[in-house]
Structure formats: structure tokens, C-alpha cells
mmCIF file of C-alpha atoms in Angstrom:
data_model
loop_
_atom_site.group_PDB
_atom_site.id
_atom_site.type_symbol
_atom_site.label_atom_id
_atom_site.label_comp_id
_atom_site.label_asym_id
_atom_site.label_seq_id
_atom_site.Cartn_x
_atom_site.Cartn_y
_atom_site.Cartn_z
ATOM 1 C CA UNK U 1 -23.248 14.095 -7.299
ATOM 2 C CA UNK U 2 -26.252 12.210 -8.655
ATOM 3 C CA UNK U 3 -25.169 12.613 -12.290
ATOM 4 C CA UNK U 4 -21.729 11.167 -11.501
ATOM 5 C CA UNK U 5 -21.635 7.384 -11.515
ATOM 6 C CA UNK U 6 -19.535 6.154 -8.599
ATOM 7 C CA UNK U 7 -19.208 2.436 -7.889
ATOM 8 C CA UNK U 8 -17.843 1.007 -4.644
ATOM 9 C CA UNK U 9 -16.040 -2.277 -5.246
ATOM 10 C CA UNK U 10 -15.079 -4.438 -2.311
ATOM 11 C CA UNK U 11 -12.733 -7.395 -2.659
ATOM 12 C CA UNK U 12 -13.783 -10.638 -0.985
ATOM 13 C CA UNK U 13 -12.483 -14.164 -1.247
ATOM 14 C CA UNK U 14 -12.755 -17.479 0.589
ATOM 15 C CA UNK U 15 -9.066 -18.273 0.830
ATOM 16 C CA UNK U 16 -6.793 -16.481 3.273
ATOM 17 C CA UNK U 17 -3.406 -17.713 4.400
ATOM 18 C CA UNK U 18 -3.769 -16.379 7.923
ATOM 19 C CA UNK U 19 -7.523 -16.725 8.470
ATOM 20 C CA UNK U 20 -9.439 -18.871 5.917
ATOM 21 C CA UNK U 21 -13.117 -18.034 5.297
ATOM 22 C CA UNK U 22 -12.814 -14.951 7.482
ATOM 23 C CA UNK U 23 -15.359 -12.830 5.586
ATOM 24 C CA UNK U 24 -18.098 -15.441 6.051
ATOM 25 C CA UNK U 25 -17.518 -15.763 9.816
ATOM 26 C CA UNK U 26 -20.415 -14.944 12.082
ATOM 27 C CA UNK U 27 -20.313 -11.417 13.488
ATOM 28 C CA UNK U 28 -23.102 -10.149 15.714
ATOM 29 C CA UNK U 29 -26.380 -11.284 14.076
ATOM 30 C CA UNK U 30 -24.823 -11.250 10.593
ATOM 31 C CA UNK U 31 -21.430 -12.108 9.056
ATOM 32 C CA UNK U 32 -18.227 -10.131 8.725
ATOM 33 C CA UNK U 33 -18.972 -9.498 5.028
ATOM 34 C CA UNK U 34 -22.630 -8.797 5.802
ATOM 35 C CA UNK U 35 -21.718 -6.081 8.293
ATOM 36 C CA UNK U 36 -19.150 -4.620 5.895
ATOM 37 C CA UNK U 37 -21.777 -4.391 3.135
ATOM 38 C CA UNK U 38 -24.339 -2.832 5.474
ATOM 39 C CA UNK U 39 -21.860 -0.101 6.329
ATOM 40 C CA UNK U 40 -20.580 0.675 2.813
ATOM 41 C CA UNK U 41 -24.171 0.885 1.566
ATOM 42 C CA UNK U 42 -24.509 3.880 3.892
ATOM 43 C CA UNK U 43 -22.179 5.901 1.641
ATOM 44 C CA UNK U 44 -24.445 8.520 0.067
ATOM 45 C CA UNK U 45 -22.049 9.510 -2.725
ATOM 46 C CA UNK U 46 -22.002 6.030 -4.262
ATOM 47 C CA UNK U 47 -24.440 4.903 -6.942
ATOM 48 C CA UNK U 48 -23.559 1.185 -7.195
ATOM 49 C CA UNK U 49 -21.929 -1.511 -5.056
ATOM 50 C CA UNK U 50 -20.130 -4.650 -6.218
ATOM 51 C CA UNK U 51 -18.465 -7.559 -4.450
ATOM 52 C CA UNK U 52 -15.499 -8.618 -6.593
ATOM 53 C CA UNK U 53 -14.818 -12.241 -5.729
ATOM 54 C CA UNK U 54 -13.377 -15.408 -7.285
ATOM 55 C CA UNK U 55 -14.452 -18.826 -8.591
ATOM 56 C CA UNK U 56 -12.880 -20.641 -5.625
ATOM 57 C CA UNK U 57 -14.571 -23.634 -4.065
ATOM 58 C CA UNK U 58 -16.889 -22.425 -1.300
ATOM 59 C CA UNK U 59 -17.370 -18.967 -2.817
ATOM 60 C CA UNK U 60 -21.137 -19.490 -3.012
ATOM 61 C CA UNK U 61 -21.415 -18.309 0.576
ATOM 62 C CA UNK U 62 -19.903 -14.940 -0.405
ATOM 63 C CA UNK U 63 -22.240 -14.711 -3.406
ATOM 64 C CA UNK U 64 -25.267 -15.460 -1.193
ATOM 65 C CA UNK U 65 -24.281 -12.837 1.414
ATOM 66 C CA UNK U 66 -23.900 -10.217 -1.330
ATOM 67 C CA UNK U 67 -27.218 -11.090 -2.965
ATOM 68 C CA UNK U 68 -29.003 -10.960 0.393
ATOM 69 C CA UNK U 69 -27.592 -7.438 0.810
ATOM 70 C CA UNK U 70 -28.789 -6.488 -2.708
ATOM 71 C CA UNK U 71 -25.198 -5.985 -3.837
ATOM 72 C CA UNK U 72 -23.971 -7.045 -7.290
ATOM 73 C CA UNK U 73 -21.324 -9.755 -7.615
ATOM 74 C CA UNK U 74 -18.520 -10.237 -10.117
ATOM 75 C CA UNK U 75 -16.434 -13.429 -10.072
ATOM 76 C CA UNK U 76 -12.999 -13.243 -11.666
ATOM 77 C CA UNK U 77 -9.290 -13.944 -11.365
ATOM 78 C CA UNK U 78 -7.952 -15.298 -8.088
ATOM 79 C CA UNK U 79 -4.467 -13.750 -8.177
ATOM 80 C CA UNK U 80 -4.785 -10.964 -10.762
ATOM 81 C CA UNK U 81 -6.953 -8.834 -8.497
ATOM 82 C CA UNK U 82 -6.427 -5.798 -10.729
ATOM 83 C CA UNK U 83 -8.053 -7.668 -13.616
ATOM 84 C CA UNK U 84 -10.889 -8.850 -11.359
ATOM 85 C CA UNK U 85 -11.412 -5.314 -10.151
ATOM 86 C CA UNK U 86 -11.309 -3.780 -13.633
ATOM 87 C CA UNK U 87 -13.739 -6.316 -15.087
ATOM 88 C CA UNK U 88 -16.135 -5.709 -12.183
ATOM 89 C CA UNK U 89 -16.007 -1.947 -12.718
ATOM 90 C CA UNK U 90 -16.419 -2.331 -16.489
ATOM 91 C CA UNK U 91 -19.940 -3.668 -15.989
ATOM 92 C CA UNK U 92 -21.085 -0.164 -14.992
ATOM 93 C CA UNK U 93 -18.567 2.000 -16.889
ATOM 94 C CA UNK U 94 -18.502 4.435 -13.943
ATOM 95 C CA UNK U 95 -16.886 7.846 -13.718
ATOM 96 C CA UNK U 96 -15.233 6.970 -10.399
ATOM 97 C CA UNK U 97 -14.378 3.773 -8.561
ATOM 98 C CA UNK U 98 -14.002 3.388 -4.803
ATOM 99 C CA UNK U 99 -11.843 0.560 -3.494
ATOM 100 C CA UNK U 100 -12.434 -0.927 -0.068
ATOM 101 C CA UNK U 101 -11.730 -4.428 1.238
ATOM 102 C CA UNK U 102 -14.202 -6.785 2.847
ATOM 103 C CA UNK U 103 -12.035 -7.598 5.863
ATOM 104 C CA UNK U 104 -12.918 -4.139 7.234
ATOM 105 C CA UNK U 105 -16.349 -4.628 8.854
ATOM 106 C CA UNK U 106 -16.265 -1.253 10.642
ATOM 107 C CA UNK U 107 -15.379 0.868 7.594
ATOM 108 C CA UNK U 108 -17.090 4.235 8.038
ATOM 109 C CA UNK U 109 -19.547 5.247 5.270
ATOM 110 C CA UNK U 110 -19.137 8.925 6.185
ATOM 111 C CA UNK U 111 -15.385 8.644 5.698
ATOM 112 C CA UNK U 112 -15.977 7.017 2.309
ATOM 113 C CA UNK U 113 -18.185 9.980 1.360
ATOM 114 C CA UNK U 114 -15.569 12.454 2.562
ATOM 115 C CA UNK U 115 -12.794 10.882 0.471
ATOM 116 C CA UNK U 116 -15.102 10.768 -2.578
ATOM 117 C CA UNK U 117 -15.994 14.450 -2.131
ATOM 118 C CA UNK U 118 -12.346 15.486 -1.676
ATOM 119 C CA UNK U 119 -11.276 13.564 -4.776
ATOM 120 C CA UNK U 120 -14.027 14.932 -7.005
ATOM 121 C CA UNK U 121 -13.712 18.522 -5.807
ATOM 122 C CA UNK U 122 -9.933 18.419 -6.386
ATOM 123 C CA UNK U 123 -10.468 17.077 -9.911
ATOM 124 C CA UNK U 124 -7.697 14.498 -9.555
ATOM 125 C CA UNK U 125 -7.259 10.957 -10.864
ATOM 126 C CA UNK U 126 -6.770 9.407 -7.430
ATOM 127 C CA UNK U 127 -7.598 10.367 -3.867
ATOM 128 C CA UNK U 128 -7.018 8.269 -0.778
ATOM 129 C CA UNK U 129 -6.380 8.360 2.941
ATOM 130 C CA UNK U 130 -3.436 5.937 2.744
ATOM 131 C CA UNK U 131 -0.488 7.924 1.330
ATOM 132 C CA UNK U 132 0.357 8.643 4.954
ATOM 133 C CA UNK U 133 -1.193 5.934 7.104
ATOM 134 C CA UNK U 134 -2.804 8.060 9.808
ATOM 135 C CA UNK U 135 -6.255 6.461 9.906
ATOM 136 C CA UNK U 136 -6.799 3.226 11.836
ATOM 137 C CA UNK U 137 -6.093 0.000 9.968
ATOM 138 C CA UNK U 138 -9.547 -0.969 8.711
ATOM 139 C CA UNK U 139 -10.518 2.506 7.469
ATOM 140 C CA UNK U 140 -8.621 2.599 4.163
ATOM 141 C CA UNK U 141 -10.515 4.307 1.319
ATOM 142 C CA UNK U 142 -9.250 4.840 -2.228
ATOM 143 C CA UNK U 143 -11.118 6.743 -4.949
ATOM 144 C CA UNK U 144 -9.976 6.921 -8.559
ATOM 145 C CA UNK U 145 -11.278 7.567 -12.051
ATOM 146 C CA UNK U 146 -12.291 4.623 -14.188
ATOM 147 C CA UNK U 147 -9.794 5.943 -16.751
ATOM 148 C CA UNK U 148 -6.968 5.614 -14.197
ATOM 149 C CA UNK U 149 -8.068 2.060 -13.390
ATOM 150 C CA UNK U 150 -8.101 1.189 -17.112
ATOM 151 C CA UNK U 151 -4.606 2.643 -17.499
ATOM 152 C CA UNK U 152 -3.365 0.514 -14.597
ATOM 153 C CA UNK U 153 -5.096 -2.599 -15.980
ATOM 154 C CA UNK U 154 -3.435 -2.101 -19.368
ATOM 155 C CA UNK U 155 0.057 -1.241 -18.115
ATOM 156 C CA UNK U 156 0.744 -2.726 -14.662
ATOM 157 C CA UNK U 157 3.163 -5.668 -14.736
ATOM 158 C CA UNK U 158 4.664 -6.123 -11.261
ATOM 159 C CA UNK U 159 3.215 -8.780 -8.942
ATOM 160 C CA UNK U 160 2.376 -6.136 -6.338
ATOM 161 C CA UNK U 161 0.602 -4.049 -8.988
ATOM 162 C CA UNK U 162 -1.600 -6.932 -10.156
ATOM 163 C CA UNK U 163 -2.380 -8.380 -6.709
ATOM 164 C CA UNK U 164 -3.301 -5.090 -5.017
ATOM 165 C CA UNK U 165 -5.151 -2.982 -7.663
ATOM 166 C CA UNK U 166 -3.844 0.516 -6.911
ATOM 167 C CA UNK U 167 -0.018 0.497 -6.466
ATOM 168 C CA UNK U 168 0.494 1.304 -10.180
ATOM 169 C CA UNK U 169 -1.746 4.377 -9.873
ATOM 170 C CA UNK U 170 -0.209 5.445 -6.572
ATOM 171 C CA UNK U 171 3.408 4.938 -7.665
ATOM 172 C CA UNK U 172 2.863 6.851 -10.911
ATOM 173 C CA UNK U 173 1.080 9.764 -9.247
ATOM 174 C CA UNK U 174 2.479 13.228 -8.652
ATOM 175 C CA UNK U 175 2.512 12.543 -4.894
ATOM 176 C CA UNK U 176 5.180 9.911 -5.638
ATOM 177 C CA UNK U 177 6.956 12.101 -8.213
ATOM 178 C CA UNK U 178 5.172 10.292 -11.048
ATOM 179 C CA UNK U 179 3.691 11.923 -14.142
ATOM 180 C CA UNK U 180 0.705 9.756 -15.130
ATOM 181 C CA UNK U 181 -1.813 10.677 -12.434
ATOM 182 C CA UNK U 182 -2.782 13.626 -10.269
ATOM 183 C CA UNK U 183 -3.446 12.601 -6.684
ATOM 184 C CA UNK U 184 -4.423 13.952 -3.282
ATOM 185 C CA UNK U 185 -3.969 12.595 0.206
ATOM 186 C CA UNK U 186 -6.981 12.845 2.502
ATOM 187 C CA UNK U 187 -5.442 13.627 5.918
ATOM 188 C CA UNK U 188 -6.520 12.617 9.385
ATOM 189 C CA UNK U 189 -6.780 15.060 12.280
ATOM 190 C CA UNK U 190 -4.412 12.893 14.312
ATOM 191 C CA UNK U 191 -2.186 9.859 13.842
ATOM 192 C CA UNK U 192 -4.119 6.664 14.634
ATOM 193 C CA UNK U 193 -1.814 4.395 12.637
ATOM 194 C CA UNK U 194 -1.355 2.149 15.685
ATOM 195 C CA UNK U 195 -5.095 1.425 16.007
ATOM 196 C CA UNK U 196 -6.337 -1.766 14.397
ATOM 197 C CA UNK U 197 -9.919 -2.704 13.424
ATOM 198 C CA UNK U 198 -9.348 -4.793 10.316
ATOM 199 C CA UNK U 199 -9.602 -8.602 10.355
ATOM 200 C CA UNK U 200 -6.552 -10.605 9.252
ATOM 201 C CA UNK U 201 -6.255 -12.945 12.230
ATOM 202 C CA UNK U 202 -8.721 -14.677 14.598
ATOM 203 C CA UNK U 203 -7.871 -12.225 17.404
ATOM 204 C CA UNK U 204 -8.836 -9.360 15.067
ATOM 205 C CA UNK U 205 -12.331 -10.812 14.793
ATOM 206 C CA UNK U 206 -12.491 -11.075 18.588
ATOM 207 C CA UNK U 207 -11.665 -7.359 18.810
ATOM 208 C CA UNK U 208 -14.389 -6.377 16.338
ATOM 209 C CA UNK U 209 -16.876 -8.658 18.131
ATOM 210 C CA UNK U 210 -16.124 -6.890 21.416
ATOM 211 C CA UNK U 211 -16.430 -3.427 19.868
ATOM 212 C CA UNK U 212 -19.780 -4.276 18.275
ATOM 213 C CA UNK U 213 -21.078 -5.912 21.459
ATOM 214 C CA UNK U 214 -20.183 -2.824 23.498
ATOM 215 C CA UNK U 215 -20.839 0.028 21.045
ATOM 216 C CA UNK U 216 -23.130 -1.446 18.389
ATOM 217 C CA UNK U 217 -22.503 -1.786 14.654
ATOM 218 C CA UNK U 218 -23.405 1.748 13.500
ATOM 219 C CA UNK U 219 -20.829 3.941 15.216
ATOM 220 C CA UNK U 220 -18.276 6.234 13.576
ATOM 221 C CA UNK U 221 -14.659 5.274 13.135
ATOM 222 C CA UNK U 222 -13.774 7.906 15.756
ATOM 223 C CA UNK U 223 -16.004 6.278 18.393
ATOM 224 C CA UNK U 224 -14.492 2.833 17.834
ATOM 225 C CA UNK U 225 -10.996 4.320 17.810
ATOM 226 C CA UNK U 226 -11.442 6.214 21.065
ATOM 227 C CA UNK U 227 -12.796 3.118 22.775
ATOM 228 C CA UNK U 228 -9.859 1.007 21.577
ATOM 229 C CA UNK U 229 -7.344 3.588 22.746
ATOM 230 C CA UNK U 230 -8.893 4.006 26.191
ATOM 231 C CA UNK U 231 -9.502 0.277 26.777
ATOM 232 C CA UNK U 232 -6.398 -1.140 25.105
ATOM 233 C CA UNK U 233 -6.041 -3.830 27.809
ATOM 234 C CA UNK U 234 -9.254 -5.481 26.549
ATOM 235 C CA UNK U 235 -7.807 -6.218 23.098
ATOM 236 C CA UNK U 236 -4.947 -8.533 22.130
ATOM 237 C CA UNK U 237 -4.568 -7.722 18.424
ATOM 238 C CA UNK U 238 -3.152 -4.199 18.422
ATOM 239 C CA UNK U 239 0.458 -5.203 17.703
ATOM 240 C CA UNK U 240 -0.188 -7.161 14.463
ATOM 241 C CA UNK U 241 1.778 -5.901 11.440
ATOM 242 C CA UNK U 242 -0.132 -3.609 9.073
ATOM 243 C CA UNK U 243 -0.373 -4.412 5.319
ATOM 244 C CA UNK U 244 1.402 -7.752 5.621
ATOM 245 C CA UNK U 245 -0.105 -9.034 2.340
ATOM 246 C CA UNK U 246 1.153 -6.075 0.333
ATOM 247 C CA UNK U 247 4.624 -6.335 1.877
ATOM 248 C CA UNK U 248 4.715 -9.992 0.795
ATOM 249 C CA UNK U 249 3.823 -8.978 -2.785
ATOM 250 C CA UNK U 250 6.629 -6.405 -2.818
ATOM 251 C CA UNK U 251 9.080 -9.198 -1.924
ATOM 252 C CA UNK U 252 7.714 -11.237 -4.854
ATOM 253 C CA UNK U 253 8.449 -8.276 -7.166
ATOM 254 C CA UNK U 254 12.121 -8.748 -6.386
ATOM 255 C CA UNK U 255 12.156 -12.503 -6.981
#
């Protein structure tokens, strides 16, 4: 895969309605974003890494964390995340782009590699593990061609399509009866949809802190998942609604 240019782009911003400055919060001996970057840099099938952030006040902390991790930074639109994402990717003109989000500090680099491999070997425009949400919340990986991203950037108009990067590609794929893009779903061996290791609320961060304190910061998604399932009484965040931000954007589409 060395001749194929694959860039991982992670979205990070200071503002958050539910949990402001969450990605710069201390986590173990680093920060939430710092741990996230450490883990995604373990993906062997990627050639470049970018933090796609904004020009918001206080964003310098995000820029500094990225630079300390030797990760490139692009600063762009606050609300048109698709434009921010596209402009970040354009710097490298890659063959493939991987989308992850920085509020997932325990994202598994091996899982990223697996979704990349499945997408490339299937020769499709888009591959992801989110068509059916079977993986734990916090392990979402999307892989798509730069050409598909450019198509979305040029043609997406709905609020949900501009704020969340990939809905235009997903909704126009053959897995959704669309005709523009070929897509595959990367399945999970079991349904862990109810397991949560993303950070949207303060109690989410407490959960990740506990997991890292007990298991360390380098475990697989399966190890963290099994611990959460078997020690559910230790964690108070497992009933928070999944994808609340995207659901809010869908409501704005209708307005």
C-alpha cells in the first residue's frame, strides 16, 4: 500500500455545545486529542495525518497538541465541515481519505487499517463500519476516495451534508440505493452498538479515564469493550444517545 497515498483526517474544534474544550482536556499524562493522535498514528496503512480544525478563539491549544504529535494542521470553516475537510485533504491530493473524529480517544489503529484494506481491496468509492452501527460508539471509521470527497464538496447542499462530511457520499451510494458511489459495509462480529467510548459529555471522559487507568492506553477496541460490558456498574455514561449532533443536523434540513 506504500504507493497509495492515504491521509487520515480527524476533526477537532474548541467549541462544543455539550462539553466545551473537550478535546484539550487532560487524559492520563496527555490530553484527549493527544491520546487520539497517538492511536491513529499507529495505523500502518496511512501515509499522512491531518487535524482539520477552525479559526475559533482558543484553537491554538489544538494546533499546539497536533504539532507536538508531528501531525499537520489545517484551519478552515467552522460550520461547513465538508469544506474544511476537503480543503485539508487537497493539500496532499491523496488517493484515499480516512475520516475519524477527535472525540474518540480509544479509536483502534488496527480497525482503521482493516477498514482501509477492505475498502481498497473491494475497489469501491466508500467503505465504512457505520452503515449498520455494530461497533462501539467511538470506533467509527470511514474510508473514501478523494474523488468521492470532491464530488460531495461540489454537490452537497443540505445542512447535514455540509456539517458532517460524508452523508452525501453515503446517501448516494449503492448501499442506500444511490447511483453515484459504490460502497461496502465493514461488519462487526457481534453487535456492540450499546457500548460507548466516545466523549460527548463529562461523564464520557470519566469513563475513558477509568478504562485507561485500569487497562492502559494501548489496548484493542475489543479489550475495552469487554471490560465495559463486564463492569457496566462502574460507568454512568452508557445510556447517552448516539450521534446526537447528526440527528440535530437532520432536523435542520427540514427547517
